[in-house]
Short mmCIF file of C-alpha atoms in Angstrom, two decimals:
data_model
loop_
_atom_site.label_atom_id
_atom_site.label_comp_id
_atom_site.label_asym_id
_atom_site.label_seq_id
_atom_site.Cartn_x
_atom_site.Cartn_y
_atom_site.Cartn_z
CA MET A 1 -153.10 129.45 118.78
CA SER A 2 -155.44 128.95 121.57
CA THR A 3 -154.41 126.74 124.67
CA THR A 4 -155.94 123.86 124.90
CA SER A 5 -157.52 122.02 127.74
CA GLU A 6 -157.30 118.79 128.86
CA ASP A 7 -154.73 117.65 126.21
CA GLU A 8 -152.61 120.61 127.98
CA GLU A 9 -152.24 118.46 131.52
CA ASN A 10 -151.39 115.15 129.84
CA VAL A 11 -147.95 117.23 129.86
CA VAL A 12 -147.34 117.60 133.57
CA SER A 13 -145.63 114.03 134.56
CA GLY A 14 -142.84 112.86 132.72
CA GLU A 15 -139.43 112.24 132.14
CA GLU A 16 -136.48 111.44 129.23
CA GLU A 17 -133.99 113.68 128.02
CA GLU A 18 -132.98 114.43 124.47
CA GLU A 19 -129.96 112.23 123.58
CA GLU A 20 -126.27 113.09 122.85
CA ASP A 21 -125.12 115.92 120.68
CA SER A 22 -127.37 116.83 117.77
CA ASP A 23 -124.82 119.08 115.14
CA VAL A 24 -126.80 119.01 112.07
CA GLY A 25 -126.06 117.07 108.98
CA GLU A 26 -127.47 118.25 106.14
CA GLU A 27 -128.97 121.07 104.01
CA GLU A 28 -132.84 120.98 103.09
CA GLN A 29 -132.60 123.90 100.15
CA ASP A 30 -129.32 122.16 98.79
CA ASP A 31 -128.08 119.09 100.32
CA GLU A 32 -124.78 118.77 98.86
CA SER A 33 -123.66 122.14 99.20
CA ALA A 34 -120.44 121.98 100.84
CA GLY A 35 -121.38 125.45 102.96
CA SER A 36 -121.82 128.17 101.42
CA GLU A 37 -120.54 129.97 103.88
CA ASN A 38 -117.91 132.45 102.96
CA GLU A 39 -114.46 131.62 103.17
CA GLU A 40 -113.47 134.58 105.66
CA ASP A 41 -115.72 133.30 108.15
CA GLU A 42 -114.30 129.76 107.34
CA ASP A 43 -110.89 129.80 110.18
CA GLU A 44 -113.02 132.01 112.18
CA GLN A 45 -113.54 130.72 115.88
CA VAL A 46 -115.42 131.78 118.31
CA SER A 47 -113.37 134.35 120.30
CA ASN A 48 -114.77 135.31 124.33
CA ASN A 49 -115.57 138.70 123.74
CA HIS A 50 -117.36 138.95 120.44
CA ASP A 51 -120.44 137.54 119.37
CA ASN A 52 -123.39 140.01 120.08
CA GLY A 53 -120.80 142.66 121.76
CA ASN A 54 -122.86 141.89 125.07
CA ALA A 55 -122.74 138.73 125.21
CA ASP A 56 -121.96 137.53 128.86
CA VAL A 57 -119.62 134.20 128.72
CA VAL A 58 -119.73 131.05 130.81
CA ASN A 59 -116.62 129.04 130.12
CA GLY A 60 -116.27 125.52 131.08
CA ASN A 61 -112.44 125.25 130.09
CA ASP A 62 -111.85 128.06 133.15
CA GLU A 63 -112.84 125.35 135.67
CA LYS A 64 -111.38 124.10 138.31
CA PRO A 65 -111.33 120.49 139.11
CA GLU A 66 -114.39 119.19 138.49
CA LYS A 67 -117.23 117.91 141.09
CA GLU A 68 -119.63 115.10 139.46
CA LEU A 69 -122.79 117.52 139.52
CA THR A 70 -126.19 115.54 139.28
CA TRP A 71 -128.88 116.24 137.12
CA LYS A 72 -131.28 117.32 140.40
CA GLU A 73 -128.01 119.75 141.02
CA LEU A 74 -129.06 121.64 137.90
CA GLY A 75 -132.15 122.57 138.83
CA LEU A 76 -134.23 120.02 136.58
CA ASN A 77 -137.75 119.30 137.78
CA GLU A 78 -137.73 115.32 139.30
CA THR A 79 -139.53 113.95 136.50
CA LEU A 80 -136.42 115.06 133.99
CA CYS A 81 -133.94 113.22 136.25
CA LYS A 82 -136.01 110.38 136.24
CA ALA A 83 -135.77 110.55 132.20
CA CYS A 84 -132.22 110.96 132.50
CA GLU A 85 -131.62 108.21 134.34
CA GLU A 86 -133.83 106.00 132.24
CA LEU A 87 -132.02 106.74 128.97
CA LYS A 88 -128.62 106.12 131.63
CA TRP A 89 -127.25 109.90 131.47
CA LYS A 90 -125.33 109.20 134.84
CA ALA A 91 -124.06 112.79 134.86
CA PRO A 92 -124.63 116.14 132.83
CA SER A 93 -121.77 116.65 130.36
CA LYS A 94 -119.45 119.79 129.98
CA ILE A 95 -121.64 121.52 127.89
CA GLN A 96 -125.39 120.79 129.46
CA LYS A 97 -123.73 121.80 132.83
CA GLU A 98 -122.64 125.38 131.51
CA ALA A 99 -126.04 125.87 129.60
CA ILE A 100 -128.69 123.61 131.37
CA PRO A 101 -128.69 126.29 135.14
CA VAL A 102 -129.26 129.63 132.55
CA ALA A 103 -131.29 128.42 130.55
CA LEU A 104 -133.60 127.47 133.39
CA GLN A 105 -132.79 131.07 134.70
CA GLY A 106 -134.90 132.38 131.15
CA LYS A 107 -132.13 133.86 129.44
CA ASP A 108 -130.94 133.52 125.78
CA VAL A 109 -127.94 131.04 125.34
CA ILE A 110 -125.58 130.74 122.46
CA GLY A 111 -123.62 127.05 123.13
CA LEU A 112 -120.90 126.45 121.78
CA ALA A 113 -118.93 122.54 122.27
CA GLU A 114 -117.33 120.43 120.49
CA THR A 115 -119.48 117.12 117.96
CA GLY A 116 -120.68 114.67 120.49
CA SER A 117 -120.81 116.35 123.52
CA GLY A 118 -124.78 116.48 124.64
CA LYS A 119 -125.88 119.54 122.92
CA THR A 120 -129.37 118.91 121.94
CA GLY A 121 -130.05 117.69 125.46
CA ALA A 122 -128.62 121.05 126.39
CA PHE A 123 -131.22 122.76 124.95
CA ALA A 124 -134.18 120.02 125.55
CA LEU A 125 -133.96 119.82 128.98
CA PRO A 126 -134.31 123.28 129.88
CA ILE A 127 -137.29 123.15 127.09
CA LEU A 128 -139.22 120.36 128.79
CA HIS A 129 -139.00 121.50 132.33
CA ALA A 130 -140.71 125.24 131.28
CA LEU A 131 -142.98 122.92 129.63
CA LEU A 132 -143.94 121.31 132.97
CA GLU A 133 -144.01 124.16 134.33
CA ASN A 134 -146.85 126.17 132.29
CA PRO A 135 -148.47 123.27 129.82
CA GLN A 136 -149.22 124.33 126.10
CA ARG A 137 -149.93 123.73 123.22
CA TYR A 138 -146.99 125.13 120.13
CA PHE A 139 -144.48 125.87 122.80
CA ALA A 140 -141.17 125.05 120.92
CA LEU A 141 -139.80 125.29 117.64
CA ILE A 142 -136.51 123.63 116.43
CA LEU A 143 -134.89 124.59 113.33
CA THR A 144 -132.53 122.48 112.29
CA PRO A 145 -130.51 122.34 108.47
CA THR A 146 -131.07 119.13 107.77
CA ARG A 147 -133.99 116.92 107.19
CA GLU A 148 -132.30 113.47 108.66
CA LEU A 149 -131.19 115.14 111.72
CA ALA A 150 -134.77 116.79 112.61
CA PHE A 151 -136.09 113.31 112.77
CA GLN A 152 -133.08 112.81 115.04
CA ILE A 153 -134.29 115.17 117.17
CA SER A 154 -137.81 114.81 117.11
CA GLU A 155 -136.75 110.81 118.30
CA GLN A 156 -135.32 112.39 121.26
CA PHE A 157 -138.12 114.63 122.43
CA GLU A 158 -140.67 111.72 122.25
CA ALA A 159 -138.69 109.45 124.12
CA LEU A 160 -137.78 112.01 126.59
CA GLY A 161 -141.42 113.29 126.81
CA SER A 162 -143.04 109.67 126.61
CA SER A 163 -144.50 109.75 129.73
CA ILE A 164 -145.73 113.38 130.23
CA GLY A 165 -147.34 113.15 127.18
CA VAL A 166 -145.39 115.30 124.57
CA LYS A 167 -146.32 115.52 121.21
CA CYS A 168 -143.52 116.60 118.36
CA CYS A 169 -144.13 116.73 114.88
CA VAL A 170 -141.97 117.03 111.87
CA VAL A 171 -142.15 119.24 109.07
CA VAL A 172 -139.58 119.00 106.61
CA GLY A 173 -139.08 118.65 102.30
CA GLY A 174 -139.76 115.42 100.29
CA MET A 175 -142.20 114.34 102.71
CA ASP A 176 -146.03 114.62 101.71
CA MET A 177 -147.38 118.32 102.72
CA VAL A 178 -150.91 117.12 103.83
CA SER A 179 -150.25 114.72 106.24
CA GLN A 180 -148.49 117.18 107.87
CA ALA A 181 -150.80 119.31 107.80
CA LEU A 182 -153.28 117.53 109.81
CA GLN A 183 -150.11 116.86 112.33
CA LEU A 184 -149.37 120.52 112.93
CA GLY A 185 -153.77 120.74 113.11
CA LYS A 186 -153.25 118.35 116.15
CA LYS A 187 -151.12 121.30 118.07
CA PRO A 188 -148.20 119.45 118.58
CA HIS A 189 -145.98 120.80 121.45
CA ILE A 190 -143.03 120.92 119.81
CA ILE A 191 -142.76 121.59 115.93
CA ILE A 192 -138.88 120.14 114.63
CA ALA A 193 -138.98 121.71 111.07
CA THR A 194 -136.10 122.77 108.26
CA PRO A 195 -136.88 126.55 107.57
CA GLY A 196 -138.50 126.06 103.60
CA ARG A 197 -141.05 123.37 104.50
CA LEU A 198 -142.26 125.34 107.62
CA VAL A 199 -142.57 128.34 105.24
CA ASP A 200 -144.40 126.41 103.03
CA HIS A 201 -146.85 125.56 105.52
CA LEU A 202 -147.42 129.60 107.21
CA GLU A 203 -147.86 130.47 103.63
CA ASN A 204 -150.84 128.08 102.93
CA LEU A 205 -151.94 126.41 105.67
CA LYS A 206 -155.34 128.10 107.23
CA GLY A 207 -155.23 128.89 110.80
CA PHE A 208 -151.60 127.55 111.12
CA ASN A 209 -149.39 130.61 112.92
CA LEU A 210 -146.62 130.25 115.32
CA LYS A 211 -147.99 133.34 118.00
CA ALA A 212 -147.83 131.04 121.06
CA ILE A 213 -143.94 129.88 120.57
CA LYS A 214 -142.69 130.51 123.87
CA TYR A 215 -138.56 129.29 122.67
CA LEU A 216 -137.14 128.60 119.80
CA VAL A 217 -133.94 126.55 119.04
CA MET A 218 -131.87 127.11 115.99
CA ASP A 219 -129.22 123.81 116.00
CA GLU A 220 -126.01 124.17 114.00
CA ALA A 221 -127.14 127.55 114.12
CA ASP A 222 -124.44 128.78 112.21
CA ARG A 223 -125.75 127.22 109.27
CA ILE A 224 -129.49 128.10 109.93
CA LEU A 225 -128.01 131.37 109.72
CA ASN A 226 -126.16 130.88 106.18
CA MET A 227 -127.34 133.03 103.28
CA ASP A 228 -128.57 130.03 102.13
CA PHE A 229 -132.07 129.91 104.37
CA GLU A 230 -132.06 133.95 105.04
CA VAL A 231 -134.98 134.83 102.87
CA GLU A 232 -137.04 131.48 105.16
CA LEU A 233 -135.64 132.72 108.21
CA ASP A 234 -136.31 136.37 107.96
CA LYS A 235 -140.20 135.40 106.79
CA ILE A 236 -140.15 132.89 110.14
CA LEU A 237 -138.57 135.33 112.62
CA LYS A 238 -141.19 137.68 111.32
CA VAL A 239 -144.32 135.74 112.40
CA LEU A 240 -143.02 134.47 115.94
CA PRO A 241 -143.66 136.93 119.57
CA LYS A 242 -141.10 139.40 120.33
CA GLU A 243 -140.88 137.65 123.73
CA ARG A 244 -139.75 134.41 123.25
CA ARG A 245 -136.24 132.78 124.72
CA THR A 246 -133.87 131.86 121.29
CA PHE A 247 -130.65 129.11 121.61
CA LEU A 248 -128.59 128.70 118.97
CA PHE A 249 -125.80 125.81 119.45
CA SER A 250 -123.43 124.32 116.96
CA ALA A 251 -119.77 122.92 117.03
CA THR A 252 -118.69 125.80 114.99
CA MET A 253 -120.62 129.10 115.21
CA THR A 254 -120.25 131.85 113.41
CA LYS A 255 -118.87 135.37 115.33
CA LYS A 256 -120.11 138.01 113.39
CA VAL A 257 -122.25 140.31 114.84
CA LYS A 258 -124.77 140.90 111.78
CA LYS A 259 -125.67 137.37 111.85
CA LEU A 260 -125.98 136.55 114.86
CA GLN A 261 -128.61 139.65 115.36
CA ARG A 262 -130.26 138.12 112.89
CA ALA A 263 -131.15 135.18 115.22
CA SER A 264 -133.00 138.44 117.45
CA LEU A 265 -130.80 137.80 120.83
CA LYS A 266 -131.48 139.13 123.67
CA ASP A 267 -129.25 139.93 126.41
CA PRO A 268 -127.15 136.63 125.93
CA VAL A 269 -124.81 133.92 127.45
CA LYS A 270 -122.03 132.54 125.66
CA VAL A 271 -121.62 128.96 127.16
CA GLU A 272 -118.85 127.35 125.39
CA VAL A 273 -116.46 124.51 126.95
CA SER A 274 -113.76 124.92 123.95
CA ASN A 275 -112.43 128.47 123.32
CA LYS A 276 -111.63 127.23 119.44
CA TYR A 277 -112.34 124.70 116.97
CA GLN A 278 -111.38 121.19 118.05
CA THR A 279 -112.30 117.51 117.78
CA VAL A 280 -112.66 115.58 121.09
CA GLU A 281 -110.03 113.90 122.82
CA GLN A 282 -110.95 110.00 122.34
CA LEU A 283 -111.03 110.89 118.27
CA GLN A 284 -107.62 109.89 116.59
CA GLN A 285 -107.19 111.72 113.35
CA TYR A 286 -104.77 110.97 110.78
CA TYR A 287 -104.13 111.91 107.04
CA ILE A 288 -102.56 109.30 103.77
CA PHE A 289 -100.66 111.40 101.19
CA ILE A 290 -101.82 109.25 97.79
CA PRO A 291 -102.11 109.95 94.07
CA VAL A 292 -105.26 110.27 93.19
CA LYS A 293 -105.35 107.67 90.70
CA TYR A 294 -105.03 105.16 93.13
CA LYS A 295 -107.35 106.44 95.95
CA ASP A 296 -110.29 104.12 95.09
CA VAL A 297 -107.62 101.45 95.51
CA TYR A 298 -106.09 103.02 98.98
CA LEU A 299 -109.69 103.23 100.34
CA VAL A 300 -110.26 99.02 99.55
CA HIS A 301 -107.40 98.37 101.40
CA ILE A 302 -107.89 100.78 104.26
CA LEU A 303 -111.25 98.96 104.77
CA ASN A 304 -109.80 95.51 104.21
CA GLU A 305 -107.50 96.36 106.70
CA LEU A 306 -110.09 97.47 109.22
CA ALA A 307 -112.30 95.16 108.66
CA GLY A 308 -114.88 94.49 111.05
CA ASN A 309 -115.94 98.38 111.67
CA SER A 310 -118.11 100.41 110.84
CA PHE A 311 -117.57 103.30 108.24
CA MET A 312 -118.65 106.38 106.78
CA ILE A 313 -117.40 107.91 104.20
CA PHE A 314 -117.58 111.55 102.57
CA CYS A 315 -117.63 112.50 99.23
CA SER A 316 -117.88 115.67 97.39
CA THR A 317 -120.79 115.15 94.58
CA CYS A 318 -123.92 112.38 94.34
CA ASN A 319 -122.14 110.69 91.85
CA ASN A 320 -119.26 110.41 94.03
CA THR A 321 -121.00 108.31 96.35
CA VAL A 322 -122.72 106.10 93.89
CA LYS A 323 -120.49 105.50 91.95
CA THR A 324 -118.02 104.40 94.90
CA ALA A 325 -120.92 102.59 96.53
CA LEU A 326 -120.95 100.79 93.21
CA MET A 327 -117.63 99.57 93.29
CA LEU A 328 -117.69 98.98 96.44
CA ARG A 329 -120.34 96.72 96.03
CA ALA A 330 -118.78 95.05 92.83
CA LEU A 331 -116.01 94.11 95.94
CA GLY A 332 -118.52 92.36 97.94
CA LEU A 333 -118.43 95.06 100.60
CA ALA A 334 -121.88 95.93 102.09
CA ALA A 335 -121.96 99.55 101.43
CA ILE A 336 -124.92 102.33 100.91
CA PRO A 337 -124.78 105.40 99.28
CA LEU A 338 -126.75 108.68 101.02
CA HIS A 339 -127.41 111.73 99.38
CA GLY A 340 -129.49 114.50 98.08
CA GLN A 341 -131.24 113.81 94.87
CA MET A 342 -132.60 110.46 96.22
CA SER A 343 -136.33 110.24 97.91
CA GLN A 344 -137.02 111.12 101.52
CA ASN A 345 -137.68 108.09 102.23
CA LYS A 346 -134.99 106.51 100.55
CA ARG A 347 -132.66 108.30 102.66
CA LEU A 348 -134.01 107.61 105.65
CA ALA A 349 -134.51 104.22 104.26
CA ALA A 350 -130.42 104.28 103.83
CA LEU A 351 -129.55 105.34 107.19
CA ASN A 352 -131.65 102.86 108.78
CA LYS A 353 -130.08 99.78 107.09
CA PHE A 354 -126.97 101.49 108.32
CA LYS A 355 -128.17 102.08 111.89
CA ALA A 356 -129.57 98.78 112.32
CA LYS A 357 -125.97 97.50 111.26
CA ASN A 358 -127.29 95.63 108.42
CA ARG A 359 -125.11 98.07 105.83
CA SER A 360 -121.37 98.50 107.34
CA ILE A 361 -120.44 101.43 105.37
CA LEU A 362 -122.59 104.09 104.57
CA ILE A 363 -120.95 106.53 101.69
CA SER A 364 -122.37 110.04 101.74
CA THR A 365 -122.03 113.79 100.54
CA ASP A 366 -122.21 116.66 102.97
CA VAL A 367 -125.56 115.46 103.67
CA ALA A 368 -124.79 113.38 106.93
CA SER A 369 -122.08 115.28 108.25
CA ARG A 370 -123.75 117.47 110.91
CA GLY A 371 -126.30 116.11 113.89
CA LEU A 372 -126.28 112.46 112.76
CA ASP A 373 -125.67 110.28 116.16
CA ILE A 374 -125.02 107.00 115.35
CA PRO A 375 -123.22 105.29 118.24
CA HIS A 376 -121.37 102.37 116.41
CA VAL A 377 -119.65 104.26 113.68
CA ASP A 378 -115.69 103.40 114.01
CA VAL A 379 -114.54 105.07 111.21
CA VAL A 380 -114.73 107.79 109.42
CA LEU A 381 -113.17 108.23 106.36
CA ASN A 382 -112.90 111.70 104.43
CA PHE A 383 -112.92 110.33 100.25
CA ASP A 384 -112.79 113.63 99.39
CA ILE A 385 -111.71 116.41 101.26
CA PRO A 386 -114.13 119.40 101.98
CA THR A 387 -113.89 122.34 100.69
CA HIS A 388 -114.71 124.38 103.58
CA SER A 389 -112.65 122.90 106.88
CA LYS A 390 -114.88 123.71 109.53
CA ASP A 391 -117.36 120.17 107.38
CA TYR A 392 -114.22 118.76 108.74
CA ILE A 393 -114.95 119.09 112.50
CA HIS A 394 -118.97 118.30 112.01
CA ARG A 395 -117.73 115.84 109.73
CA VAL A 396 -115.51 113.62 111.83
CA GLY A 397 -117.36 114.19 114.68
CA ARG A 398 -119.79 111.52 113.21
CA THR A 399 -117.50 109.00 115.68
CA ALA A 400 -115.92 108.92 118.45
CA ARG A 401 -119.81 110.19 120.47
CA ALA A 402 -120.47 110.10 124.29
CA GLY A 403 -117.16 109.01 124.99
CA ARG A 404 -116.17 106.86 123.02
CA SER A 405 -113.13 106.31 121.01
CA GLY A 406 -113.39 106.50 117.12
CA LYS A 407 -110.89 107.34 114.08
CA ALA A 408 -110.67 109.48 110.78
CA ILE A 409 -108.45 109.28 108.20
CA THR A 410 -108.38 111.80 105.43
CA PHE A 411 -107.73 111.40 101.47
CA VAL A 412 -105.13 113.94 100.89
CA THR A 413 -104.38 113.84 96.76
CA GLN A 414 -101.50 116.51 95.16
CA TYR A 415 -104.39 118.44 94.37
CA ASP A 416 -105.48 119.03 97.91
CA VAL A 417 -102.61 120.08 99.44
CA GLU A 418 -103.93 123.70 99.83
CA LEU A 419 -107.40 122.54 101.61
CA TYR A 420 -105.93 120.01 103.53
CA GLN A 421 -103.40 122.92 105.31
CA ARG A 422 -106.21 125.21 105.81
CA ILE A 423 -107.75 121.91 108.50
CA GLU A 424 -104.46 121.63 109.93
CA HIS A 425 -104.78 125.28 110.76
CA LEU A 426 -108.14 125.42 111.54
CA LEU A 427 -107.25 122.63 114.10
CA GLY A 428 -103.76 124.38 115.72
CA LYS A 429 -102.20 121.53 115.18
CA GLN A 430 -100.35 118.81 112.56
CA LEU A 431 -101.84 115.52 112.21
CA PRO A 432 -99.95 111.89 111.70
CA LEU A 433 -99.27 110.14 108.70
CA TYR A 434 -101.58 107.16 108.37
CA LYS A 435 -98.72 104.34 107.43
CA CYS A 436 -99.82 101.96 104.55
CA GLU A 437 -97.29 99.19 102.93
CA GLU A 438 -97.75 100.47 99.37
CA ASP A 439 -96.80 96.73 97.68
CA GLU A 440 -99.81 95.50 99.80
CA VAL A 441 -102.16 98.35 98.09
CA MET A 442 -101.10 98.06 94.53
CA ALA A 443 -102.13 94.40 94.67
CA LEU A 444 -105.78 95.25 95.36
CA GLN A 445 -104.91 96.88 91.61
CA GLU A 446 -106.65 94.44 89.03
CA ARG A 447 -109.43 93.74 91.11
CA VAL A 448 -110.20 97.33 92.20
CA SER A 449 -110.01 97.96 88.13
CA GLU A 450 -112.16 95.30 87.21
CA ALA A 451 -114.76 96.90 89.95
CA GLN A 452 -114.42 100.17 88.53
CA ARG A 453 -115.28 98.98 85.40
CA THR A 454 -118.56 97.27 86.36
CA ALA A 455 -118.96 99.94 88.63
CA LYS A 456 -119.49 102.65 85.54
CA LEU A 457 -121.40 100.16 83.10
CA GLU A 458 -124.20 100.26 86.13
CA LEU A 459 -123.70 103.84 86.42
CA LYS A 460 -124.36 104.50 82.71
CA ASP A 461 -127.97 102.06 83.07
CA ILE A 462 -128.79 104.31 86.11
CA GLU A 463 -128.19 107.70 84.27
CA GLU A 464 -129.90 106.04 81.18
CA SER A 465 -133.14 106.04 82.91
CA LYS A 466 -132.98 109.76 84.20
CA GLY A 467 -135.73 111.73 82.77
CA ALA A 468 -134.97 115.03 80.60
CA LYS A 469 -134.20 117.33 84.18
CA GLY A 470 -131.93 114.67 85.74
CA ARG A 471 -134.58 113.18 88.04
CA PHE A 472 -135.37 109.59 87.78
CA LYS A 473 -138.20 108.45 86.05
CA LYS A 474 -141.17 107.41 87.89
CA GLY A 475 -141.35 103.45 87.59
CA ASP A 476 -138.35 102.98 86.06
CA GLY A 477 -136.48 101.48 88.56
CA GLY A 478 -133.92 104.47 88.97
CA ASP A 479 -134.89 105.51 92.08
CA ASP A 480 -134.61 101.92 93.77
CA PHE A 481 -131.00 101.48 92.71
CA ASP A 482 -130.31 103.72 95.81
CA ASP A 483 -130.13 101.20 97.98
CA SER A 484 -130.82 97.75 95.99
CA GLU A 485 -128.40 95.34 96.05
CA GLN A 486 -128.66 94.37 92.67
CA PHE A 487 -126.51 94.90 89.80
CA THR A 488 -128.78 94.43 87.09
CA GLY A 489 -127.55 97.23 84.27
CA ALA A 490 -124.19 95.82 84.55
CA ARG A 491 -125.46 91.86 84.06
CA LYS A 492 -127.93 92.85 81.31
CA ARG A 493 -125.06 94.19 79.23
CA LEU A 494 -123.21 91.14 79.93
CA LYS A 495 -125.90 88.80 78.80
CA THR A 496 -127.02 90.33 75.97
CA GLY A 497 -124.03 91.42 74.44
CA GLY A 498 -125.32 88.90 71.58
CA GLY A 499 -125.00 85.36 70.41
CA GLY A 500 -122.38 83.55 72.05
CA GLY A 501 -119.83 86.25 73.01
CA GLY A 502 -122.61 87.82 75.37
CA LYS A 503 -122.83 84.52 77.60
CA ASN A 504 -118.65 84.33 77.33
CA ASN A 505 -117.98 87.56 78.58
CA TRP A 506 -120.57 87.18 81.75
CA LYS A 507 -119.16 83.81 82.08
CA LYS A 508 -115.73 85.29 81.98
CA ALA A 509 -116.95 88.37 84.94
CA LYS A 510 -118.47 85.92 87.03
CA ARG A 511 -115.60 83.70 87.61
CA LYS A 512 -113.33 87.35 87.67
#
């Protein structure tokens, strides 16, 4: 990739910085897998003396009374300092204070900090600083495990670099390859990609290579270094130049030396502002112990009790997200599902509706558990407990971001006790019980049962409209269901039940 002439020079005048934290949100290969990390890797904590054997450690915990640093004091270019101010980033966060000076010295960095602490800014600013000093196309490659996160990082880079002419290209699955190829042909400065689709382009797009890349970033590095992406990552690392800087960032980092060696780090500096897996102080965490039979009733009760807030509800399967969304809609609650079996456009549409506050409840699988920065999320509900305790850290990190407060409630049934104990062990503390008046909860039982029946009918209609391979048929409206508010299937069944009986049923259902 030869460097380009005039276009390059556009990059020398700019500002802005990547928005807060970026932990990743969903896997491209199997968006729903709750994380295929081995259980042994599960409860590991990143220790100061591990990782790549000889990694230096900068530990933000050992600091004495903290002095407010300015962006300029970190050594950043004047233009980027202005960009930070315009984005209303008053002062660097802990991880930014520790990571940016090290990155500016040209060292490889392993960054570990809790979710919502500004990790994206910690790698975006040094990259833009270096780009201003040495403008070049195909300058940096950012790998993320999820598509939604890739779009979020791109938005932040573009916001930061709007005045300096930074060009970004997002390369993810589920989108048109031809338009992505055209974008890559324009030689962007920053490529943000999920591993699978990037490999497709490397193998199929004539003349496209990554030989000029100066920076490689793995966001949600523990997931990227996971076995799910092993083949793709090996192919990508083979075609990258050996002389490059590599940054690994995540809230939960693997300490397995083998995995870290795959990233080809050179004398990395480990920057950690927390020496164990933890959540931010502003997050209030609770658990609620309930019989599995009444899970839905308790969910509706909590949504009513905390009405007026914005919710993210995490379920374990695609089917559960759809079923729960339908049930809540039948009760008149503005819920929208997000899961890996939806088309990419539908997923982005669902996310945008929630971000724009058109819907107050987003029901998702672990597709949305990493990295997504939606400032207005007030409450996270773990409706289904995560199989891997590290996923809990990422889920609850969707609220209480960048200094705001938030609440997380985990539903524990008689079958989840062991999984829940693992989470408490990982956090190193016991969570308080969320108190509910049982009488008030059970008063909702009849209405919830009716809504469950409606949801079952609707779900049956959707199942019937799927193709032989479990995918929605073209033009049958199945895929449109994912974010439509219509209950056509259930209404049709009730209306066409045959003769006057069907009409009576429909009237009864309407009255209820």
